[in-house]
Structures are given as structure tokens and as C-alpha cells.
Coordinates of C-alpha atoms in Angstrom, one line a residue:
Chain A
A1 CA 125.5 59.8 145.2
Q2 CA 123.9 62.6 143.3
R3 CA 125.5 65.9 144.3
V4 CA 126.0 69.5 143.1
T5 CA 129.1 71.4 144.2
Q6 CA 129.6 75.1 143.9
P7 CA 133.0 75.7 145.3
E8 CA 132.8 79.5 145.7
K9 CA 130.5 81.1 148.3
L10 CA 131.3 84.6 147.0
L11 CA 132.7 85.9 143.7
S12 CA 133.5 89.5 143.3
V13 CA 134.4 91.1 139.9
F14 CA 134.5 94.5 138.4
K15 CA 132.0 95.7 135.8
G16 CA 133.1 94.7 132.3
A17 CA 135.2 91.8 133.5
P18 CA 134.4 88.2 132.5
V19 CA 132.7 86.1 135.1
E20 CA 132.6 82.3 135.6
L21 CA 130.5 80.7 138.3
K22 CA 131.6 77.1 138.8
C23 CA 129.4 74.1 139.2
N24 CA 130.4 70.5 139.4
Y25 CA 128.1 67.5 139.7
S26 CA 128.1 63.9 140.6
Y27 CA 125.7 61.7 138.7
S28 CA 125.9 58.3 137.2
G29 CA 123.5 58.7 134.3
S30 CA 122.8 61.4 131.7
P31 CA 122.5 64.6 133.8
E32 CA 120.0 67.4 133.4
L33 CA 121.3 70.7 134.8
F34 CA 120.0 74.2 135.5
W35 CA 121.1 77.5 136.7
Y36 CA 118.7 79.5 139.0
V37 CA 119.2 83.1 140.1
Q38 CA 117.9 85.1 143.0
Y39 CA 118.2 88.9 142.7
S40 CA 117.9 91.1 145.7
R41 CA 114.2 91.3 146.9
Q42 CA 113.1 89.1 144.0
R43 CA 112.0 85.5 143.8
L44 CA 114.3 82.7 142.9
Q45 CA 113.9 82.0 139.2
L46 CA 115.2 79.8 136.4
L47 CA 118.0 81.4 134.5
L48 CA 118.9 78.7 132.0
R49 CA 118.9 75.0 131.4
H50 CA 121.6 73.0 129.6
I51 CA 119.2 71.2 127.4
S52 CA 118.0 74.4 125.8
R53 CA 121.6 75.5 124.9
E54 CA 120.4 79.1 125.2
S55 CA 122.0 82.4 126.2
I56 CA 120.0 84.4 128.8
K57 CA 121.0 87.9 129.8
G58 CA 124.4 87.2 128.2
F59 CA 125.0 84.1 130.3
T60 CA 125.8 80.7 128.8
A61 CA 126.6 77.4 130.4
D62 CA 128.0 74.3 128.7
L63 CA 127.8 70.8 130.0
N64 CA 131.1 69.2 130.1
K65 CA 130.6 65.5 130.9
G66 CA 134.3 64.7 131.0
E67 CA 134.9 67.2 133.7
T68 CA 131.4 66.8 135.2
S69 CA 130.9 70.5 135.1
F70 CA 128.3 73.1 134.1
H71 CA 130.0 76.4 134.7
L72 CA 128.0 79.6 134.1
K73 CA 129.9 82.3 132.1
K74 CA 129.4 85.8 130.9
P75 CA 132.1 87.7 129.0
F76 CA 131.3 91.2 130.4
A77 CA 129.7 91.4 133.8
Q78 CA 127.2 94.1 134.6
E79 CA 126.2 95.6 138.0
E80 CA 122.7 94.2 137.6
D81 CA 124.1 90.7 137.5
S82 CA 124.8 90.9 141.2
A83 CA 122.7 88.1 142.7
M84 CA 122.8 84.7 144.3
Y85 CA 123.3 81.9 141.8
Y86 CA 122.3 78.3 142.3
C87 CA 123.3 75.3 140.1
A88 CA 120.7 72.5 140.2
L89 CA 120.7 68.9 139.1
R90 CA 117.7 66.8 138.4
Q91 CA 117.6 63.7 140.5
E92 CA 116.9 60.3 139.0
R93 CA 113.3 59.6 138.8
N94 CA 112.2 57.6 141.8
Y95 CA 108.4 57.8 141.4
G96 CA 106.6 56.2 138.5
G97 CA 105.3 58.8 136.0
S98 CA 107.0 61.8 137.5
Q99 CA 110.3 63.6 136.8
G100 CA 113.0 63.7 139.4
N101 CA 113.3 66.5 141.9
L102 CA 115.9 69.2 141.7
I103 CA 119.0 69.1 143.9
F104 CA 120.5 72.5 144.5
G105 CA 124.1 73.5 145.2
K106 CA 124.9 75.8 148.1
G107 CA 125.0 78.8 145.9
T108 CA 127.5 81.5 144.9
K109 CA 126.9 85.1 145.6
L110 CA 128.1 87.2 142.7
S111 CA 129.0 90.8 143.4
V112 CA 129.8 93.1 140.5
K113 CA 131.5 96.3 141.5
P114 CA 131.4 99.5 139.5
Chain B
N1 CA 97.9 85.5 138.1
A2 CA 99.5 85.8 141.5
G3 CA 101.7 82.8 140.9
V4 CA 102.9 81.1 144.1
T5 CA 101.7 82.8 147.3
Q6 CA 103.2 82.1 150.7
T7 CA 101.9 83.2 154.1
P8 CA 103.1 84.4 156.5
K9 CA 106.2 86.2 155.3
F10 CA 107.7 86.4 158.8
Q11 CA 107.0 84.4 161.9
V12 CA 108.6 84.0 165.3
L13 CA 107.9 80.9 167.3
K14 CA 108.9 79.5 170.7
T15 CA 110.4 76.1 171.0
G16 CA 107.6 73.5 171.0
Q17 CA 105.0 75.6 169.3
S18 CA 103.3 74.4 166.2
M19 CA 102.4 76.3 163.1
T20 CA 101.5 76.0 159.4
L21 CA 103.1 77.7 156.5
Q22 CA 100.6 78.2 153.8
C23 CA 101.3 77.9 150.1
A24 CA 98.9 78.4 147.2
Q25 CA 99.4 78.6 143.5
D26 CA 96.9 79.6 140.8
M27 CA 98.7 78.1 137.8
N28 CA 97.1 74.7 137.9
H29 CA 100.5 73.1 138.5
E30 CA 100.6 69.5 139.5
Y31 CA 103.9 69.5 141.2
M32 CA 104.5 71.5 144.4
S33 CA 107.4 71.4 146.8
W34 CA 108.9 72.9 150.0
Y35 CA 112.5 73.9 150.3
R36 CA 114.4 75.4 153.2
Q37 CA 117.3 77.8 152.6
D38 CA 120.0 78.1 155.2
P39 CA 123.3 80.1 155.0
G40 CA 126.0 77.9 153.6
M41 CA 123.6 75.0 152.9
G42 CA 121.8 76.2 149.9
L43 CA 118.3 74.9 149.2
R44 CA 117.2 71.6 150.6
L45 CA 114.0 69.7 149.7
I46 CA 111.7 69.0 152.6
H47 CA 108.6 67.5 151.0
Y48 CA 107.0 67.4 147.6
S49 CA 103.8 66.5 145.8
V50 CA 103.1 65.4 142.3
G51 CA 99.4 65.9 142.6
A52 CA 96.4 66.1 144.9
G53 CA 96.4 63.3 147.4
I54 CA 100.1 62.4 146.7
T55 CA 103.0 63.6 148.9
D56 CA 106.5 62.3 149.5
Q57 CA 109.6 63.1 151.5
G58 CA 112.6 65.0 150.3
E59 CA 116.0 65.3 151.8
V60 CA 115.2 66.8 155.2
P61 CA 111.6 65.8 156.1
N62 CA 112.0 65.3 159.8
G63 CA 109.8 67.6 162.0
Y64 CA 107.6 68.6 159.1
N65 CA 104.2 67.3 157.7
V66 CA 102.5 68.1 154.5
S67 CA 99.2 67.3 152.8
R68 CA 97.7 68.0 149.4
S69 CA 94.0 68.0 149.4
T70 CA 93.6 70.3 146.4
T71 CA 95.8 71.1 143.4
E72 CA 96.1 74.7 144.6
D73 CA 97.3 74.3 148.2
F74 CA 100.3 72.7 149.8
P75 CA 100.6 73.6 153.5
L76 CA 103.7 72.8 155.5
R77 CA 103.2 72.0 159.2
L78 CA 105.8 72.2 161.9
L79 CA 104.5 70.0 164.7
S80 CA 106.8 71.0 167.5
A81 CA 109.2 73.8 166.5
A82 CA 112.9 73.6 167.3
P83 CA 115.6 76.2 166.9
S84 CA 117.2 74.1 164.2
Q85 CA 114.1 74.9 162.1
T86 CA 115.0 78.6 162.0
S87 CA 115.3 79.1 158.2
V88 CA 113.7 80.7 155.2
Y89 CA 111.1 78.4 153.6
F90 CA 110.3 78.4 149.9
C91 CA 107.3 76.9 148.3
A92 CA 107.7 76.1 144.6
S93 CA 105.5 74.6 141.9
S94 CA 105.9 73.3 138.4
Y95 CA 103.9 72.4 135.4
R96 CA 103.4 68.8 134.5
G97 CA 105.3 67.2 137.3
L98 CA 108.5 69.2 136.9
Y99 CA 108.7 68.0 133.3
T100 CA 110.6 71.1 132.1
G101 CA 112.7 71.5 135.3
E102 CA 111.4 75.0 135.8
L103 CA 110.3 75.7 139.4
F104 CA 108.2 78.8 140.2
F105 CA 109.0 80.0 143.6
G106 CA 107.1 81.9 146.2
E107 CA 108.6 84.9 148.0
G108 CA 109.7 82.9 151.0
S109 CA 108.7 82.7 154.7
R110 CA 111.3 83.6 157.2
L111 CA 110.8 81.6 160.4
T112 CA 112.7 82.2 163.7
V113 CA 112.4 79.6 166.5
L114 CA 113.5 80.9 169.9

């Protein structure tokens, strides 16, 4: 079964501390993974995708196929990073000509204290 | 561009009533979808569409209907509302059938069923 697990509902850190938001997945093929973020009173939006290997707002995420993980990391958390973070996995394609839908984890609320 | 527009933002229904959540996008996106967001459950896909005239079920389709008569609009219909459908509903669209994996979300519609 294709599944995304975010084990932490809430993660609280102090400003300047490192932060790691955990994401594990279950997928038989070659996974495609994403991190989405929802800031207070803003729309849910894409933060980064593993295939781009990019750093956005200081966040990075590395796909570890051996551990089936895609943890989101930032070396020095800022108060403006406080938000709800969702890890997402692309489902296998089940419709000719279209890409698979996204399966979201349950989300982790990050709170960065001053 | 307005992006993805959802109406209404808030709605209270009584059990058994029907209603339609409206979703429109002005980005000429082929792919559109509806998710519900519940505490501790994350985002779950209700229905999706890869183009006008084409719809399919997601993870939790029961109690909901959709149609896609135009590229721009993707309404979600609750036929006979139940308290279990109390949730925040998000409409999302994507370019080229979710090719990049980037979903553009609406602001959400908070529905309470009494």
C-alpha cells in the first residue's frame, strides 16, 4: 500500500535551533515526494520537491530510499517557519495519460519559539 | 489572476440538507481536485478531474458528487449532508495533469453539519 507517515503531530523548537520534520513513506516503485506548507491564514503551497534537489527558505529534504524517508531539515529555525507541514507522495499512475494523485501525510505543526 | 477561488468560505448545514461547494480557477489548469482536511487525518482526496468531462474518485468519495463541464469549474456536491462531513474542504488545481506535482490550492471552505 502507498502511504505517508509523519510521526509527529507537533514539533516545538526555539529560534536558532535545528529542526527536522520526519516523513516516512511506503511505495514499491521509484517514489516522487514533496513537502507542502500552510502558514497561518495562507493557502497550502508547495515548499519543495525531491526531484529538484533544491533549498527553499533554508529548508532541504533528502530522499533516503534505504530508510524510505524524506525528512525536512533546516539548520537554524526562524519564528516565521511556524506552520503546518505536509509530506506528500505521488501515487502510481492509474489513469492512462495522467500523473498519479498526491497522497498527503497527516501533517506536523511546527512551532518556533522566540 | 485570482488563482483558485472557492465559495462559500463558511457554511452551516443541517443533517440531510444538500449544497454545492464552488471551485473556479483561471489558470487554464487541466487537473482539478477536492480534498478534505480533518484534525489528525491530514488531507484526503475526495474526487479529481484530469480535464473537462472526466472525473474520478479519490480516497473518500462517498457522499459527494462532482462534475467538470468546463476547464475552469469543478463543483463539489453534498447530496445529503451528515455530521461526518464536517470538515475544511480544499479545491486544488495543477498544470498539465499534475505533471510537476505542484498543486495550487484555494483558501478552503469550512463546512459544519449539525
